[in-house]
């Protein structure tokens, strides 16, 4: 349900803008191929297929470059970030949803309460941690792995590196 509007709604924060299939994919209850086969039709189908493609891209990348689970794809860009020990209160406030930025705090509180948040909220909180606080992306990646019900190493690492600007085809770290 909702596939026709997926392309228009996938970036919304309220309601049910996403498929909520990520945990089923992660746990192997559904395969990407099975979902792709059911995506026939106009509208948001193409946007949804692209998201499945990114999921598989990050799995493929981690298969061939397992060191990416711990190190950035573009290590030369890593120097822009600080360790958690350099600002432990900022990292703690981010984790606890008390940064003072309502959309960031709402996303982090949703994560704490439900173990899940929509993709757009994930991107917002990741961008805030890495591009505003300039804290290491691995702080967020570790927190997401510990709290998300759909925590997936390949997608989590890939998404965090991309958002931080140290991944594949990532926007530069200084772009806010």
Coordinates of C-alpha atoms in Angstrom, one line a residue:
X1 CA 0.0 0.0 0.0
X2 CA 1.1 3.5 -0.7
X3 CA 3.5 2.7 -3.5
X4 CA 1.9 5.2 -5.9
X5 CA 2.6 8.1 -3.5
X6 CA 6.0 6.8 -2.3
X7 CA 8.0 9.1 -4.5
X8 CA 6.1 12.2 -3.3
X9 CA 5.9 11.2 0.4
X10 CA 9.2 9.3 1.2
X11 CA 10.8 12.4 2.7
X12 CA 7.9 13.2 5.0
X13 CA 8.5 12.9 8.8
X14 CA 4.9 12.4 9.9
X15 CA 2.4 9.7 9.1
X16 CA 3.5 6.6 7.2
X17 CA 5.7 7.9 4.4
X18 CA 8.0 4.8 4.2
X19 CA 7.4 1.1 3.6
X20 CA 8.6 0.0 7.1
X21 CA 10.0 -3.1 5.3
X22 CA 13.6 -2.4 6.4
X23 CA 13.5 -4.8 9.4
X24 CA 11.9 -7.5 7.2
X25 CA 14.7 -7.1 4.7
X26 CA 17.3 -7.1 7.3
X27 CA 16.0 -10.2 9.0
X28 CA 15.6 -12.1 5.7
X29 CA 11.8 -12.3 6.0
X30 CA 11.6 -10.6 2.6
X31 CA 14.1 -10.5 -0.2
X32 CA 14.8 -7.4 -2.3
X33 CA 13.9 -9.5 -5.4
X34 CA 10.5 -10.4 -3.9
X35 CA 9.7 -6.8 -3.1
X36 CA 10.9 -5.7 -6.6
X37 CA 8.5 -8.2 -8.2
X38 CA 5.6 -6.7 -6.3
X39 CA 6.5 -3.1 -7.3
X40 CA 5.0 -3.2 -10.7
X41 CA 3.1 0.0 -11.5
X42 CA 3.5 3.7 -12.0
X43 CA 4.0 6.5 -9.5
X44 CA 6.4 5.9 -6.7
X45 CA 7.6 2.5 -7.9
X46 CA 10.7 3.9 -9.5
X47 CA 11.6 5.9 -6.4
X48 CA 11.1 2.8 -4.2
X49 CA 13.2 0.6 -6.6
X50 CA 16.0 3.2 -6.2
X51 CA 16.0 2.8 -2.5
X52 CA 16.2 -1.0 -2.9
X53 CA 19.2 -0.4 -5.2
X54 CA 21.0 1.7 -2.6
X55 CA 20.5 -1.0 -0.1
X56 CA 22.1 -3.6 -2.3
X57 CA 24.8 -1.2 -3.4
X58 CA 26.0 -0.8 0.2
X59 CA 25.8 -4.6 0.8
X60 CA 27.9 -5.1 -2.4
X61 CA 30.4 -2.5 -1.3
X62 CA 30.9 -4.0 2.1
X63 CA 31.3 -7.4 0.6
X64 CA 34.2 -6.3 -1.5
X65 CA 35.6 -3.8 1.1
X66 CA 34.9 -5.2 4.6
X67 CA 37.3 -2.6 6.1
X68 CA 34.5 -0.1 5.5
X69 CA 32.7 -1.3 8.6
X70 CA 35.4 0.5 10.6
X71 CA 37.1 3.0 8.3
X72 CA 35.8 5.6 5.8
X73 CA 35.7 5.1 2.1
X74 CA 37.5 8.4 1.7
X75 CA 39.9 8.5 4.7
X76 CA 41.5 11.8 3.6
X77 CA 38.2 13.5 4.5
X78 CA 38.1 12.1 8.0
X79 CA 40.2 14.8 9.6
X80 CA 37.3 17.2 9.8
X81 CA 35.7 15.3 12.6
X82 CA 36.3 15.3 16.4
X83 CA 36.3 12.3 18.7
X84 CA 33.5 11.9 21.2
X85 CA 36.0 12.6 24.0
X86 CA 36.4 16.1 22.6
X87 CA 32.8 17.0 23.3
X88 CA 31.1 14.2 25.4
X89 CA 28.2 16.5 26.4
X90 CA 27.3 17.3 22.8
X91 CA 27.3 13.6 21.9
X92 CA 25.2 12.7 25.0
X93 CA 22.7 15.5 24.2
X94 CA 22.4 14.2 20.6
X95 CA 21.8 10.6 21.8
X96 CA 19.2 11.7 24.3
X97 CA 17.4 14.1 22.0
X98 CA 18.2 17.3 23.9
X99 CA 20.2 19.3 21.4
X100 CA 17.6 22.2 21.4
X101 CA 16.9 21.6 17.7
X102 CA 13.3 20.3 17.6
X103 CA 13.5 18.1 14.5
X104 CA 16.7 16.5 15.7
X105 CA 15.4 15.9 19.2
X106 CA 12.1 14.5 17.9
X107 CA 14.0 12.0 15.7
X108 CA 16.3 10.9 18.5
X109 CA 13.4 10.6 20.9
X110 CA 11.4 8.5 18.4
X111 CA 14.5 6.3 18.0
X112 CA 14.7 5.8 21.8
X113 CA 11.0 5.1 22.1
X114 CA 10.4 2.9 19.1
X115 CA 13.8 1.6 17.8
X116 CA 12.9 3.1 14.4
X117 CA 12.7 6.4 12.5
X118 CA 12.0 7.3 8.9
X119 CA 14.9 7.7 6.5
X120 CA 14.6 11.5 6.3
X121 CA 14.8 11.8 10.1
X122 CA 17.9 9.5 10.0
X123 CA 19.5 11.8 7.5
X124 CA 18.6 14.9 9.5
X125 CA 20.0 13.6 12.8
X126 CA 23.1 12.2 11.0
X127 CA 23.8 15.5 9.3
X128 CA 23.4 17.4 12.6
X129 CA 25.9 15.1 14.4
X130 CA 28.5 15.2 11.6
X131 CA 28.0 18.6 10.0
X132 CA 26.9 20.8 12.8
X133 CA 28.6 19.2 15.8
X134 CA 31.5 18.0 13.7
X135 CA 31.6 14.8 15.7
X136 CA 32.9 11.5 14.1
X137 CA 30.3 9.7 12.1
X138 CA 31.2 6.4 13.9
X139 CA 29.5 7.8 17.1
X140 CA 26.2 7.9 15.3
X141 CA 26.8 4.7 13.4
X142 CA 27.5 2.9 16.7
X143 CA 24.4 4.4 18.3
X144 CA 22.1 3.4 15.4
X145 CA 23.5 -0.2 15.4
X146 CA 22.7 -0.4 19.1
X147 CA 19.2 1.0 18.9
X148 CA 17.6 0.5 15.5
X149 CA 15.3 -2.5 15.1
X150 CA 16.5 -2.7 11.4
X151 CA 20.2 -2.1 12.2
X152 CA 22.1 -3.4 9.2
X153 CA 25.9 -3.1 9.1
X154 CA 26.2 -2.4 5.4
X155 CA 23.4 0.2 5.2
X156 CA 24.2 1.8 8.5
X157 CA 27.9 2.3 7.6
X158 CA 27.1 3.4 4.1
X159 CA 24.5 5.9 5.1
X160 CA 26.6 7.4 7.9
X161 CA 29.6 7.7 5.7
X162 CA 27.6 9.3 2.9
X163 CA 26.0 11.8 5.2
X164 CA 29.3 12.7 6.8
X165 CA 30.9 13.2 3.5
X166 CA 33.5 10.4 3.8
X167 CA 31.7 7.7 1.8
X168 CA 31.2 7.0 -1.9
X169 CA 30.1 10.0 -4.0
X170 CA 29.4 11.8 -0.8
X171 CA 28.7 15.5 -0.6
X172 CA 31.7 17.3 1.0
X173 CA 31.8 17.3 4.8
X174 CA 31.5 21.1 4.9
X175 CA 28.2 21.2 3.0
X176 CA 25.4 21.8 5.6

